[in-house]
Amino acid sequence: MTVPLPRSKRILFTLLPALALLCIIAAIEAGLRLFAPSLDVPLVTVERLKGEEWYQINRRYLERYFPPGIVLLPEFKPTLFRRAKAPSTFRVFCLGESSMFGSPYQMSATIPAILRLQLRRLLPGREVEVINLGASAINSNVIADVAHRIPEFAPDLVVLYAGHNEFYGPDGVGASWPEKKLPFLTRWKYRLRDLRIARLITRWIGGRAAAGGDHDERNLMKIVSRGALVPSGSPDEARVYANFERNLEEIAQTFRTAGIPLIVSDVTSNLMFPPFAPESAPGFDDIARRVESGNGPDVLHALEAASASDTSNAFLTYWRGRCLLAGGDTAGAVTFLRRARDLDLLKFRATQTTNAIIHRVCVRQAVPCVGADSLFRALSPGGIPAENLFWEHLHPRAEGYYHIAGLLLSATVVEHLLPLPGVPVTRPVAMIPFDTDSLAIPWIDLAYADLSMRQLTTHWPFQHFQAPAVVMPSASDALRKIATDVYTLAISWDAGCYQTALEFRREGRLDRAATTYRALIEDWPINGQAHYLLANVYKESGNLNAACGAYEASIRLEPGYPYARIELGLILTNLGRFDEAIAQLQKALELLDASAPAGARASACYGLSAAYANTGDFPSALRWIDESVRLAPGYQPALKLQARLRATHH
């Protein structure tokens, strides 16, 4: 006769296999953390540069939010900022999607870069760090998750520009059925993916998917959306809006709890861009030609009749707006163009509801909110955001990004978030005027945008549209080659800047070369080499005072680099600052090692001779000029000075 086990033992025996499995998984996880560091993908890595430790944003951090094997993985910009934040540092984190990332620009014509430059002008003597955490194809699911990490880096301000990717970003309309019913599961999923064992499995799956996948599908818009259509008023639309509102609430509460100021902007888009879906309607295939040829009012009645039986058709609604605009009814046109954008079945543009949610949450959470959409309307005739502010359906051109950065800057001042004693804070601050040179936007950034937009707008879902290029058509073959190399990642953006600056110097376009070196400095202020090259350009253009400042900055950053001291010493001599010149040139001679070119020593000796001669110390002047000629017998300036000194004082 079998004696039944007690209930407690039956439960124990039932749980033992599960507990054993959990122990095995925990052991594997611990082993992977110890022996497979490549599986760790932190938000920041620690780099040691110029004797200091710096944080660098990990551009691969976003892999946890996307399916394994995705062909085009969106990335963060690898921004650097100091690990040890100085008391005088003003640190800003910028959150958002591709518009905050700066698409289609690479580095300098972006909201964070322009905001950083404006802040440095307002806060002279303080270090300003602006960290760009915008990325293409992400949405508030990702932003809310990343936001929890930001307080540990002690920002003084966080700014947010987001809302366009709610439908097609991670776990938008493509969320799994359980996540649609229980939204909190999305955050648990992200945490699970952070386990090393989960990352190992997803990379294995991703490798197999990449090996057998469609490598021709390199269209990020197609990858993230999978062509999913979202009708207005559908359950999917309502769920995405509710999720967006929850995420915004969570983001605001995260920073409020940490005591970090947050400024939010609503988002804007190009109302004149036609809806992606549907692309047409029966009987109206040639409507664009008819409206653009001045026949808009004639077809308005036909559109109205067609719309009566299909009120949610974005195509018909859009062209009703265009017809009204052609007939001079701008107010009516705005109404229909907005509605057409909102009815678009491919929701790559944020709707009026999106902006209403942004403003509603900001009011509830007492978060300052600026209106990018209303500003763009104010800047445009008739209140329709002008096409010249946009590249395509939603990405602003450099001038558009400039205006959004200005809104965020003004709000920062008005909200008393900057240490600006004595500066009025009841009105917007004066910004550096929009100009690519004054904003240190280099040619390579403008060329990168041309190439990026050509790539984007010649693929799905764009039809019969291509954004006109700005700088590439008039560029030389050499410049085009450099731009293409940067765009295809054959060389880095920094290398592209150095190479284009050299081309501009060869062409005599010193202003463009100076802008390029300034862009490098704005991106990495402790770049001593860029300061030195900028000084050389200033010297070539005859701006000696500016050259002195740039050489001095180079010397502060690279005190062991003798050539900046030589050039500075020669200029100081020309400016009559002889004692300073002597100090710089003597130090340069000390730093020049045996392998240094004789011409460098000869130049330093020549400068010392000229400086001593001007102070009246002619024996020293003769000694140094003789040494210069000995080092470089054919050095004509030294020979001429030697002849004058000997003729006068022998």
Coordinates of N, CA, C and O in Angstrom, one line a residue, residues 12 145 317 610 650:
L12 N 6.8 20.9 -2.3 CA 8.2 21.1 -2.4 C 8.8 20.4 -3.6 O 9.5 20.9 -4.4
D145 N 11.5 55.3 -20.3 CA 12.4 54.3 -19.7 C 13.8 54.9 -19.5 O 14.4 54.7 -18.4
T317 N -9.6 65.2 -48.2 CA -9.6 66.4 -47.3 C -8.4 67.3 -47.6 O -8.5 68.5 -47.5
A610 N 63.8 89.5 -33.6 CA 63.0 90.7 -33.8 C 62.5 91.3 -32.6 O 62.5 92.5 -32.4
H650 N 77.1 97.2 -36.4 CA 78.5 96.7 -36.5 C 79.4 97.8 -37.0 O 79.0 98.5 -37.9

